[in-house]
mmCIF file of C-alpha atoms in Angstrom:
data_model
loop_
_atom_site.group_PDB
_atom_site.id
_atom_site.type_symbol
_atom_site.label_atom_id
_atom_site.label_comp_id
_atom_site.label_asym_id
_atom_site.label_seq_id
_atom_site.Cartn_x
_atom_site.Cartn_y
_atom_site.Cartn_z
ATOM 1 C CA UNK Q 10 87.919 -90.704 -2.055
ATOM 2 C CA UNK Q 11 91.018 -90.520 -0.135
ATOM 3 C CA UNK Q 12 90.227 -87.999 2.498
ATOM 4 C CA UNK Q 13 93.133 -88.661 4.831
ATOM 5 C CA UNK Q 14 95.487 -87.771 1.964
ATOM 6 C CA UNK Q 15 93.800 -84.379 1.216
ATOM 7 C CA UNK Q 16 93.608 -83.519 5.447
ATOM 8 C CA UNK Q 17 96.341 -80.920 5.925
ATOM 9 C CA UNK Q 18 98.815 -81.806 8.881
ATOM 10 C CA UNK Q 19 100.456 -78.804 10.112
ATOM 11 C CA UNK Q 20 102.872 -79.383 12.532
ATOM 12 C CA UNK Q 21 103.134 -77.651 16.159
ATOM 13 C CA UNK Q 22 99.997 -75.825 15.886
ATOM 14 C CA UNK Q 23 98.437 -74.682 18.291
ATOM 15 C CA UNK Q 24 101.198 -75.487 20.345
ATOM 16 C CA UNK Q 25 104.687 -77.559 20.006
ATOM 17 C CA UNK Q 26 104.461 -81.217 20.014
ATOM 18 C CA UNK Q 27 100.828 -80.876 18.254
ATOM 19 C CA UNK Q 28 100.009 -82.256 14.662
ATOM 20 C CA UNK Q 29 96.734 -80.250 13.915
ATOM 21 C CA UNK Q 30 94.614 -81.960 11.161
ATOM 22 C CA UNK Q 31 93.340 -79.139 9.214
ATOM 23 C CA UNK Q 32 89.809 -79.927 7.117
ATOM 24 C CA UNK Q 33 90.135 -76.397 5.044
ATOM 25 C CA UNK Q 34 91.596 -78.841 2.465
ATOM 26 C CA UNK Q 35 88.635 -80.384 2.073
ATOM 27 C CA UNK Q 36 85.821 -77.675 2.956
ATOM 28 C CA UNK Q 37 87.691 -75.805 -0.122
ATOM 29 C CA UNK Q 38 87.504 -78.535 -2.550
ATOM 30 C CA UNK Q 39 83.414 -79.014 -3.749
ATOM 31 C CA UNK Q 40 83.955 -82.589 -4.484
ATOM 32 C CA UNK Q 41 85.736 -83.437 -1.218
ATOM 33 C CA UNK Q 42 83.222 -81.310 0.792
ATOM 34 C CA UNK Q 43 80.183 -82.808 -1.220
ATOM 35 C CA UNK Q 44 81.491 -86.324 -0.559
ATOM 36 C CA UNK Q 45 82.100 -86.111 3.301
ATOM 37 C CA UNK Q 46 78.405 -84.868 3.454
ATOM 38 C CA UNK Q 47 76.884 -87.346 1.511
ATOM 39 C CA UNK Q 48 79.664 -89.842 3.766
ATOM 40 C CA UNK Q 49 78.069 -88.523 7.090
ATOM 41 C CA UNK Q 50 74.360 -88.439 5.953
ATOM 42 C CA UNK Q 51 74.560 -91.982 4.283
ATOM 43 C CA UNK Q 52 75.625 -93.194 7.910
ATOM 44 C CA UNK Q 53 72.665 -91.497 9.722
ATOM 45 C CA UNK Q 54 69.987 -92.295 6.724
ATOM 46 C CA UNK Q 55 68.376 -95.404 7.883
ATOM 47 C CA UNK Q 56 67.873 -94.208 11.789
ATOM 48 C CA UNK Q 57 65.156 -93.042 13.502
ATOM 49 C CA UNK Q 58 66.653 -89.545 14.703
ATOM 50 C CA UNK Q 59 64.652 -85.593 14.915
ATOM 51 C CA UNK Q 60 67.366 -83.470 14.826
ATOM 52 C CA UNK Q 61 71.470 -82.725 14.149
ATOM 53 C CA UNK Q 62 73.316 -80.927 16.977
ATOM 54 C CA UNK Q 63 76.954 -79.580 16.188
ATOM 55 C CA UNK Q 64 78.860 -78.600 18.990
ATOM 56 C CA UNK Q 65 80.851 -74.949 18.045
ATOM 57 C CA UNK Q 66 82.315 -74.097 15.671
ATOM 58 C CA UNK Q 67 83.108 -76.679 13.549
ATOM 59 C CA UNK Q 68 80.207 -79.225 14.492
ATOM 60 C CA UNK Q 69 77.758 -76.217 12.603
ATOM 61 C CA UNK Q 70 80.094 -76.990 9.470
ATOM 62 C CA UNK Q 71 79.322 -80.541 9.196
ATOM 63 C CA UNK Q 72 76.319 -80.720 11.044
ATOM 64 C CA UNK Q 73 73.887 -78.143 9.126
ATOM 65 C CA UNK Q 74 74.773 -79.230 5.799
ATOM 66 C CA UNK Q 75 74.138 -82.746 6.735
ATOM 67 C CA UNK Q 76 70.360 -81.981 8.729
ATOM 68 C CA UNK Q 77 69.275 -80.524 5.272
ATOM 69 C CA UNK Q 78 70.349 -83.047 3.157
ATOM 70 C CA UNK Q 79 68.414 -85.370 5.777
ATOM 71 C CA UNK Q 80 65.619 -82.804 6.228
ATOM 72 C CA UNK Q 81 65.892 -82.971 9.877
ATOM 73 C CA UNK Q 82 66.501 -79.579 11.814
ATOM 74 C CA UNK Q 83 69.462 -78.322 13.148
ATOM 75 C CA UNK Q 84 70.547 -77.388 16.648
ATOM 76 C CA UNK Q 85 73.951 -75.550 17.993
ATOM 77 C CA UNK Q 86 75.603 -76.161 20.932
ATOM 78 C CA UNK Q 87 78.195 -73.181 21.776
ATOM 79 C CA UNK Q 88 80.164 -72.001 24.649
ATOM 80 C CA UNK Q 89 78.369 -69.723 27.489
ATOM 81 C CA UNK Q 90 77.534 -66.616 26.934
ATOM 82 C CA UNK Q 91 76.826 -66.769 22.808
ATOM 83 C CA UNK Q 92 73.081 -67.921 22.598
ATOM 84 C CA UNK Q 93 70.339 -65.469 22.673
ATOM 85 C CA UNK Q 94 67.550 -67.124 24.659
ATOM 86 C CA UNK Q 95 67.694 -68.969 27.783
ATOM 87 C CA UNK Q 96 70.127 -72.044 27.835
ATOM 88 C CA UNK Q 97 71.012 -74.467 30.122
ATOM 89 C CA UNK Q 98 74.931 -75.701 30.925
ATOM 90 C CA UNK Q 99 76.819 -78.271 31.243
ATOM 91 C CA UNK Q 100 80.226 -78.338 32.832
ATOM 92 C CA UNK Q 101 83.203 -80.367 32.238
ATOM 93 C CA UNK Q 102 86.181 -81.358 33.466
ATOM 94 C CA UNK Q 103 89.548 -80.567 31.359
ATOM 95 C CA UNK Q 104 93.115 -81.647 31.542
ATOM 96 C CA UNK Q 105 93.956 -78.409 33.234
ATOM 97 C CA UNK Q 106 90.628 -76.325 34.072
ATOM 98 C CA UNK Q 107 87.086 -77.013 33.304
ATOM 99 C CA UNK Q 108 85.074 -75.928 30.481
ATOM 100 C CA UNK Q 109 81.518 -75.655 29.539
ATOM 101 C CA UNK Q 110 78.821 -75.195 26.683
ATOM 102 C CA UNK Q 111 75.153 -74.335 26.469
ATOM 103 C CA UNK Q 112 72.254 -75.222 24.103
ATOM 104 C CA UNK Q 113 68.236 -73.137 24.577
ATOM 105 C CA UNK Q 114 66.806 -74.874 26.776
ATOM 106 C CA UNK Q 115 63.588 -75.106 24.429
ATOM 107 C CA UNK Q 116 65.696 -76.626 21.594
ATOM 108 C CA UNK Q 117 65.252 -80.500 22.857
ATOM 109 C CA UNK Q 118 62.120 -81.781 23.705
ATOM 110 C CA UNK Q 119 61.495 -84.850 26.011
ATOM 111 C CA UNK Q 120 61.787 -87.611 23.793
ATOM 112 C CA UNK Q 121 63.362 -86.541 21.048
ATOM 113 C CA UNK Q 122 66.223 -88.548 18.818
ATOM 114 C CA UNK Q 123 69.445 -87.056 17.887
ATOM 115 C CA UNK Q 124 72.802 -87.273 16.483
ATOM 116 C CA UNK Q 125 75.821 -85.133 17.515
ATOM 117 C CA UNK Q 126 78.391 -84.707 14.479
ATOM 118 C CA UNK Q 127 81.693 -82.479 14.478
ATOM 119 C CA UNK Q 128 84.670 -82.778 13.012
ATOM 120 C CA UNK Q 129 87.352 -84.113 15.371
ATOM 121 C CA UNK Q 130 87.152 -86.840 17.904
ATOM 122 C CA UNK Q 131 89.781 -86.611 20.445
ATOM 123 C CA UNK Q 132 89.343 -87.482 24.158
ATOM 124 C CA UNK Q 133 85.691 -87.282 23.909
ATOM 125 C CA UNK Q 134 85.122 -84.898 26.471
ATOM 126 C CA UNK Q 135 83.467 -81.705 24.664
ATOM 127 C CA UNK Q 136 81.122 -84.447 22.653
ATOM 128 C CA UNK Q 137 80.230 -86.204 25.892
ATOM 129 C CA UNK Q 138 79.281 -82.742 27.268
ATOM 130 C CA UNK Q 139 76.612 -81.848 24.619
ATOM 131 C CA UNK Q 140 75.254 -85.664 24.906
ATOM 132 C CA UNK Q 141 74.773 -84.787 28.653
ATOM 133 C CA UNK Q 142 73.152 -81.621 27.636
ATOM 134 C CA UNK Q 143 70.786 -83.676 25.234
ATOM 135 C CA UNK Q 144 70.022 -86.466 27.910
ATOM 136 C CA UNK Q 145 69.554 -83.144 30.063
ATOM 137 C CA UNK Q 146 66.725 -81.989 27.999
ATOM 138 C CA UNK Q 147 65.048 -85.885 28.111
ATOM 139 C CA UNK Q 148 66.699 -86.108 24.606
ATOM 140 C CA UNK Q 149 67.969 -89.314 23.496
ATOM 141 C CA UNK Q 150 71.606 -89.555 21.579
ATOM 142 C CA UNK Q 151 71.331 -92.577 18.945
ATOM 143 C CA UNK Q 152 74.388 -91.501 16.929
ATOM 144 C CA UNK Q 153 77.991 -89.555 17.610
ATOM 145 C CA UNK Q 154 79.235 -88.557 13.917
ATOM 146 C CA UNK Q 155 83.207 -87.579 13.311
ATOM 147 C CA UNK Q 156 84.949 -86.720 10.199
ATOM 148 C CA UNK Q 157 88.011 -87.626 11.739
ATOM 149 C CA UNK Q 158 88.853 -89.420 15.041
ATOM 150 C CA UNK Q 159 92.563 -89.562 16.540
ATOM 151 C CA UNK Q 160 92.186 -93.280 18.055
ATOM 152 C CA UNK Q 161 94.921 -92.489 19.711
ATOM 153 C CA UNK Q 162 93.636 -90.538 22.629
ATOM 154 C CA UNK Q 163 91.277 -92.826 23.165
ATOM 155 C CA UNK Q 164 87.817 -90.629 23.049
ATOM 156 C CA UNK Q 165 85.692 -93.735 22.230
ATOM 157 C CA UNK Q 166 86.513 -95.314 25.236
ATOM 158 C CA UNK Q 167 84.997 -91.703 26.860
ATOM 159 C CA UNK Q 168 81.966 -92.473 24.616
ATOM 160 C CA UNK Q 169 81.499 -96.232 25.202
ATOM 161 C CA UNK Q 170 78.009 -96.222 26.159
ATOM 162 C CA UNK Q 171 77.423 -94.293 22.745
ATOM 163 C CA UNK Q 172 77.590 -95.113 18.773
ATOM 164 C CA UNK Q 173 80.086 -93.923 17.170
ATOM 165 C CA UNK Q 174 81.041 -93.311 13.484
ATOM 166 C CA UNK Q 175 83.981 -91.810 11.817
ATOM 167 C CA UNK Q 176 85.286 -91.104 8.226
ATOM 168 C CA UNK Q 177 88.981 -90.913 9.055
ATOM 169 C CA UNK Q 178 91.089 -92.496 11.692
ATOM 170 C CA UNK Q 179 94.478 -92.030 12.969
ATOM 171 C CA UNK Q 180 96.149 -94.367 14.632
ATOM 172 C CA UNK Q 181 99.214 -92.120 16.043
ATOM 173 C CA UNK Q 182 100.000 -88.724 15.958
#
């Protein structure tokens, strides 16, 4: 399936100079969303992992769909402030600014295998963040899962001690 041809690019969004890949296109078509999950749990099938953790919001999209197809469980990772229980952070450094996100501190146990999936890989940074969470919580990260990755900005280099898999890649914006 070509999935690249069915990503929308809209141009200047968020801001000018931006081409934002937009996966509505596919989450809208059954066949197109049915294939990138089977795509993304055929990659993590054969490894030894206990749970899928999906950064927010989009990482939930691809990520809890996948962890039931696998029959593993399914963990969030979302910014401060929007998880009940108590959490631990991890903060990160941006272009401009820092950032952060939080996952339950009781959601990885010592020990435990997992793989992060989203949707975009871009620098790396917000990725690496929730793998430092993991590693955090004595988790171990065996697998970093994209649907698309813009090569471009480099975010495997961010992840290089880390597997990664994409679906998509684009080589320049």
């Amino acid at each position: 399936m070509d999935l690249k041809g069915m990503i929308r690019e809209v141009q200047d969004f968020p801001k000018e100079g931006i081409s934002f890949k937009d996966i509505t296109t596919i989450l809208s078509d059954k066949d197109a969303l049915r294939y990138v999950i089977d795509q993304m749990a055929d990659q993590l099938e054969d490894m030894d992992i206990d749970v899928i953790v999906g950064p927010e919001a989009r990482g939930f999209i691809v990520g809890t769909p996948v962890a039931y197809k696998l029959g593993k469980a399914f963990v969030p990772i979302r910014k401060p402030g929007k998880l009940p229980a108590e959490t631990v952070k991890y903060e990160y450094e941006l272009e401009y600014g820092t950032d952060a996100l939080e996952i339950h501190k009781d959601a990885i146990k010592p020990g435990m295998k997992v793989a992060i999936l989203d949707d975009l890989l871009a620098t790396g940074g917000t990725v690496l963040a929730a793998a430092k969470l993991i590693e955090g919580l004595g988790g171990t990260v065996v697998s970093l899962n994209f649907l698309i990755e813009l090569s471009f900005l480099k975010g495997r280099e961010t992840l290089k001690d880390y597997n990664v898999k994409t679906l998509v890649s684009y080589d320049a914006e």
